[in-house]
Amino acid sequence: MNNSYKYSLDRTSKKFVCPNCHKKTFVKFIDKETKHYLNDIDGRCDRESKCGYFKKPSNNICITNNNNSITTVIQPTYHSKDIAVKYCDTLQQSSFISYLLSTFSVKSVIQAIKTYNIGITNYWQGATIFWQIDTKKKIRGGKIMLYNCNTGKRVKQPYNHVSWMHKQLKLDNFVLQQCLFGLHQINNISKDDTICIVESEKTAVIMSIVIPNFLWLATGSKTGFKKEMLQPIKEYKVIAYPDKTEYKSWNEKAILLNKEGFTIQCSSLLESLDLKEGCDLVDFLL
Ligand SMILES: [Zn+2]
């Protein structure tokens, strides 16, 4: 049975400024009876792959049954705190940790698991959970990825093995608001410390073992290198290490952000080396 609700996405072509990417591509929720827009934050951005903002009204009441596809929303924006404990990785379980143990000491791997709260799930056998925990220690999401335990490379065949814990837990109305992976650790450093930013969670974890005197954070994606994500580290000295061939894009962004008070130095190290496209610091070092 399909239900219909009090508010639905506006079906006219009217677009507003997106609260996330600030482009005029935002479709608001509308009260179907009064034809008034609900507010400025509930709605969906049309830039699905570049932005992906989609916030449903929390008070959407079911009124009739018909073929409308909007669903009701309860808003568990954060996972409960005990979930990270429940899915905590123990040694020799996730294939990512097996790979780390083949390369680094047990002590340093255990330290990394604790520091980043690395988890395990059998969503796919031996898959890893990278929790995104914000500065207030609230869990914004858990990214699930599968690695090959021998090579440490991501499993991308027969499909790219990436998902989220809220999908595994079937939390249909979970509003995912990502933060930098590792962000919770800024509570442990001082304003004089240097923060290093990479794209992949795996690289942040490995670099924290190889060069532990810096705080290593990950954007999780190329497009994650943006103001909304970097805002919490505005007051810190930041060195960004874009993947090979991403330097130009990240550097342009860093220049813009520095004009707004950020202190981000973008490293062209990988760009200057003879590496394959998309290679990162770990490919270079190991
Ligand atoms: Zn947007």
CSV table of N, CA, C and O in Angstrom, one decimal, residues 45-102:
chain,number,residue,atom,x,y,z
A,45,CYS,N,17.8,18.7,-3.3
A,45,CYS,CA,18.7,19.4,-4.3
A,45,CYS,C,18.7,18.6,-5.5
A,45,CYS,O,18.9,17.3,-5.5
A,46,ASP,N,18.5,19.2,-6.7
A,46,ASP,CA,18.5,18.5,-8.0
A,46,ASP,C,19.9,18.0,-8.4
A,46,ASP,O,20.0,17.2,-9.3
A,47,ARG,N,20.9,18.6,-7.8
A,47,ARG,CA,22.3,18.1,-8.1
A,47,ARG,C,22.6,16.9,-7.4
A,47,ARG,O,23.4,16.8,-6.5
A,48,GLU,N,22.0,15.8,-7.8
A,48,GLU,CA,22.0,14.6,-7.1
A,48,GLU,C,23.4,14.0,-6.8
A,48,GLU,O,23.7,13.7,-5.6
A,49,SER,N,24.3,14.0,-7.8
A,49,SER,CA,25.6,13.5,-7.6
A,49,SER,C,26.6,14.5,-6.9
A,49,SER,O,27.4,14.1,-6.1
A,50,LYS,N,26.4,15.8,-7.3
A,50,LYS,CA,27.4,16.8,-6.8
A,50,LYS,C,27.1,17.2,-5.4
A,50,LYS,O,27.9,17.6,-4.6
A,51,CYS,N,25.8,17.2,-5.0
A,51,CYS,CA,25.4,17.7,-3.7
A,51,CYS,C,24.7,16.7,-2.9
A,51,CYS,O,25.1,16.2,-1.9
A,52,GLY,N,23.5,16.3,-3.4
A,52,GLY,CA,22.8,15.1,-2.8
A,52,GLY,C,22.0,15.5,-1.6
A,52,GLY,O,21.4,14.6,-0.9
A,53,TYR,N,21.9,16.8,-1.3
A,53,TYR,CA,21.1,17.2,-0.1
A,53,TYR,C,19.6,16.8,-0.2
A,53,TYR,O,19.0,17.0,-1.3
A,54,PHE,N,19.1,16.1,0.8
A,54,PHE,CA,17.7,15.7,0.8
A,54,PHE,C,17.2,15.6,2.2
A,54,PHE,O,17.7,14.8,3.0
A,55,LYS,N,16.4,16.6,2.6
A,55,LYS,CA,15.9,16.5,4.0
A,55,LYS,C,14.4,16.5,3.9
A,55,LYS,O,13.8,17.4,3.4
A,56,LYS,N,13.8,15.5,4.6
A,56,LYS,CA,12.4,15.3,4.6
A,56,LYS,C,11.8,15.9,5.8
A,56,LYS,O,12.5,15.9,6.9
A,57,PRO,N,10.6,16.4,5.8
A,57,PRO,CA,9.9,17.0,7.0
A,57,PRO,C,9.8,16.0,8.1
A,57,PRO,O,9.5,14.8,7.8
A,58,SER,N,10.1,16.4,9.3
A,58,SER,CA,10.0,15.4,10.4
A,58,SER,C,8.5,15.2,10.9
A,58,SER,O,8.2,14.3,11.5
A,59,ASN,N,7.7,16.1,10.5
A,59,ASN,CA,6.3,16.1,11.0
A,59,ASN,C,5.3,15.8,9.8
A,59,ASN,O,4.2,16.4,9.8
A,60,ASN,N,5.7,14.9,8.9
A,60,ASN,CA,4.9,14.6,7.8
A,60,ASN,C,3.8,13.6,8.1
A,60,ASN,O,4.1,12.5,8.4
A,61,ILE,N,2.6,14.1,8.2
A,61,ILE,CA,1.5,13.2,8.6
A,61,ILE,C,0.9,12.5,7.5
A,61,ILE,O,0.6,13.0,6.4
A,62,CYS,N,0.7,11.2,7.7
A,62,CYS,CA,0.0,10.4,6.6
A,62,CYS,C,-1.5,10.8,6.5
A,62,CYS,O,-2.2,10.8,7.5
A,63,ILE,N,-1.9,11.1,5.4
A,63,ILE,CA,-3.3,11.5,5.3
A,63,ILE,C,-4.2,10.6,4.5
A,63,ILE,O,-5.3,10.3,4.9
A,64,THR,N,-3.7,10.1,3.4
A,64,THR,CA,-4.6,9.2,2.6
A,64,THR,C,-3.7,8.1,2.0
A,64,THR,O,-2.5,8.1,2.1
A,65,ASN,N,-4.3,7.2,1.3
A,65,ASN,CA,-3.5,6.2,0.6
A,65,ASN,C,-3.7,6.4,-0.9
A,65,ASN,O,-4.7,6.4,-1.5
A,66,ASN,N,-2.6,6.7,-1.6
A,66,ASN,CA,-2.6,6.7,-3.1
A,66,ASN,C,-1.2,6.4,-3.6
A,66,ASN,O,-0.4,5.7,-2.9
A,67,ASN,N,-0.9,6.8,-4.8
A,67,ASN,CA,0.4,6.4,-5.4
A,67,ASN,C,1.5,7.4,-5.1
A,67,ASN,O,2.5,7.4,-5.8
A,68,ASN,N,1.4,8.3,-4.1
A,68,ASN,CA,2.5,9.2,-3.9
A,68,ASN,C,3.6,8.5,-3.2
A,68,ASN,O,3.4,7.6,-2.3
A,69,SER,N,4.8,8.8,-3.5
A,69,SER,CA,6.0,8.0,-3.0
A,69,SER,C,6.7,8.6,-1.8
A,69,SER,O,7.7,8.1,-1.3
A,70,ILE,N,6.2,9.8,-1.3
A,70,ILE,CA,6.9,10.4,-0.2
A,70,ILE,C,6.6,9.6,1.1
A,70,ILE,O,5.5,9.1,1.3
A,71,THR,N,7.7,9.4,1.9
A,71,THR,CA,7.5,8.6,3.1
A,71,THR,C,7.5,9.5,4.4
A,71,THR,O,8.0,10.6,4.3
A,72,THR,N,7.0,8.9,5.5
A,72,THR,CA,7.1,9.7,6.7
A,72,THR,C,8.5,9.7,7.2
A,72,THR,O,9.3,8.8,6.9
A,73,VAL,N,8.8,10.6,8.1
A,73,VAL,CA,10.2,10.7,8.6
A,73,VAL,C,10.2,10.9,10.1
A,73,VAL,O,9.6,11.7,10.7
A,74,ILE,N,11.0,10.0,10.7
A,74,ILE,CA,11.5,10.2,12.0
A,74,ILE,C,12.9,10.6,11.8
A,74,ILE,O,13.6,10.1,10.9
A,75,GLN,N,13.6,11.5,12.6
A,75,GLN,CA,14.9,11.9,12.2
A,75,GLN,C,16.0,11.5,13.1
A,75,GLN,O,16.5,12.3,13.9
A,76,PRO,N,16.5,10.3,13.0
A,76,PRO,CA,17.7,9.9,13.7
A,76,PRO,C,18.9,10.4,13.0
A,76,PRO,O,19.6,9.6,12.4
A,77,THR,N,19.2,11.6,13.1
A,77,THR,CA,20.3,12.2,12.4
A,77,THR,C,21.6,11.6,12.9
A,77,THR,O,22.6,11.4,12.1
A,78,TYR,N,21.7,11.2,14.1
A,78,TYR,CA,22.9,10.5,14.7
A,78,TYR,C,22.6,9.1,15.1
A,78,TYR,O,21.5,8.7,15.5
A,79,HIS,N,23.6,8.3,14.9
A,79,HIS,CA,23.5,6.9,15.5
A,79,HIS,C,23.7,7.0,17.0
A,79,HIS,O,24.3,7.9,17.5
A,80,SER,N,23.1,6.0,17.7
A,80,SER,CA,23.3,6.0,19.1
A,80,SER,C,24.8,5.7,19.4
A,80,SER,O,25.5,5.0,18.6
A,81,LYS,N,25.2,6.1,20.6
A,81,LYS,CA,26.7,6.0,20.9
A,81,LYS,C,27.1,4.6,21.1
A,81,LYS,O,28.3,4.3,20.7
A,82,ASP,N,26.3,3.7,21.5
A,82,ASP,CA,26.7,2.3,21.8
A,82,ASP,C,26.9,1.5,20.5
A,82,ASP,O,27.5,0.4,20.5
A,83,ILE,N,26.5,2.1,19.3
A,83,ILE,CA,26.6,1.3,18.1
A,83,ILE,C,28.1,1.1,17.7
A,83,ILE,O,28.5,0.0,17.2
A,84,ALA,N,29.0,2.1,18.0
A,84,ALA,CA,30.4,1.9,17.6
A,84,ALA,C,31.0,0.8,18.5
A,84,ALA,O,31.9,0.1,18.0
A,85,VAL,N,30.5,0.7,19.7
A,85,VAL,CA,31.0,-0.4,20.6
A,85,VAL,C,30.6,-1.8,20.1
A,85,VAL,O,31.3,-2.7,20.0
A,86,LYS,N,29.3,-1.8,19.7
A,86,LYS,CA,28.7,-3.0,19.2
A,86,LYS,C,29.4,-3.6,18.0
A,86,LYS,O,29.5,-4.8,17.8
A,87,TYR,N,29.8,-2.7,17.1
A,87,TYR,CA,30.4,-3.1,15.8
A,87,TYR,C,31.9,-2.9,15.8
A,87,TYR,O,32.5,-2.8,14.8
A,88,CYS,N,32.5,-2.9,17.0
A,88,CYS,CA,33.9,-2.6,17.1
A,88,CYS,C,34.7,-3.8,16.5
A,88,CYS,O,34.4,-4.9,16.6
A,89,ASP,N,35.8,-3.4,15.8
A,89,ASP,CA,36.6,-4.4,15.2
A,89,ASP,C,37.5,-5.1,16.2
A,89,ASP,O,38.1,-4.5,17.0
A,90,THR,N,37.5,-6.4,16.1
A,90,THR,CA,38.5,-7.2,16.9
A,90,THR,C,39.5,-7.8,15.9
A,90,THR,O,39.2,-8.0,14.8
A,91,LEU,N,40.7,-8.0,16.4
A,91,LEU,CA,41.8,-8.4,15.5
A,91,LEU,C,41.4,-9.6,14.6
A,91,LEU,O,40.7,-10.5,15.1
A,92,GLN,N,42.0,-9.6,13.4
A,92,GLN,CA,41.8,-10.7,12.5
A,92,GLN,C,40.4,-10.8,11.9
A,92,GLN,O,40.1,-11.9,11.4
A,93,GLN,N,39.6,-9.8,12.1
A,93,GLN,CA,38.2,-10.0,11.6
A,93,GLN,C,38.0,-9.3,10.3
A,93,GLN,O,37.9,-9.9,9.3
A,94,SER,N,38.0,-8.0,10.3
A,94,SER,CA,37.7,-7.3,9.0
A,94,SER,C,39.0,-7.5,8.1
A,94,SER,O,40.1,-7.5,8.6
A,95,SER,N,38.7,-7.6,6.8
A,95,SER,CA,39.9,-7.8,5.9
A,95,SER,C,40.8,-6.6,5.9
A,95,SER,O,42.0,-6.7,5.6
A,96,PHE,N,40.3,-5.4,6.2
A,96,PHE,CA,41.1,-4.2,6.2
A,96,PHE,C,42.1,-4.3,7.4
A,96,PHE,O,43.3,-4.1,7.2
A,97,ILE,N,41.6,-4.8,8.5
A,97,ILE,CA,42.5,-4.9,9.7
A,97,ILE,C,43.5,-6.1,9.4
A,97,ILE,O,44.7,-6.0,9.8
A,98,SER,N,43.1,-7.2,8.8
A,98,SER,CA,44.0,-8.2,8.4
A,98,SER,C,45.2,-7.7,7.6
A,98,SER,O,46.3,-8.0,7.8
A,99,TYR,N,44.8,-6.8,6.6
A,99,TYR,CA,45.8,-6.2,5.8
A,99,TYR,C,46.7,-5.4,6.6
A,99,TYR,O,48.0,-5.5,6.4
A,100,LEU,N,46.2,-4.5,7.5
A,100,LEU,CA,47.1,-3.7,8.3
A,100,LEU,C,48.0,-4.5,9.1
A,100,LEU,O,49.2,-4.2,9.2
A,101,LEU,N,47.5,-5.6,9.7
A,101,LEU,CA,48.4,-6.5,10.5
A,101,LEU,C,49.5,-7.2,9.7
A,101,LEU,O,50.5,-7.5,10.2
A,102,SER,N,49.3,-7.3,8.4
A,102,SER,CA,50.3,-7.9,7.6
A,102,SER,C,51.4,-6.9,7.3
A,102,SER,O,52.5,-7.2,6.8
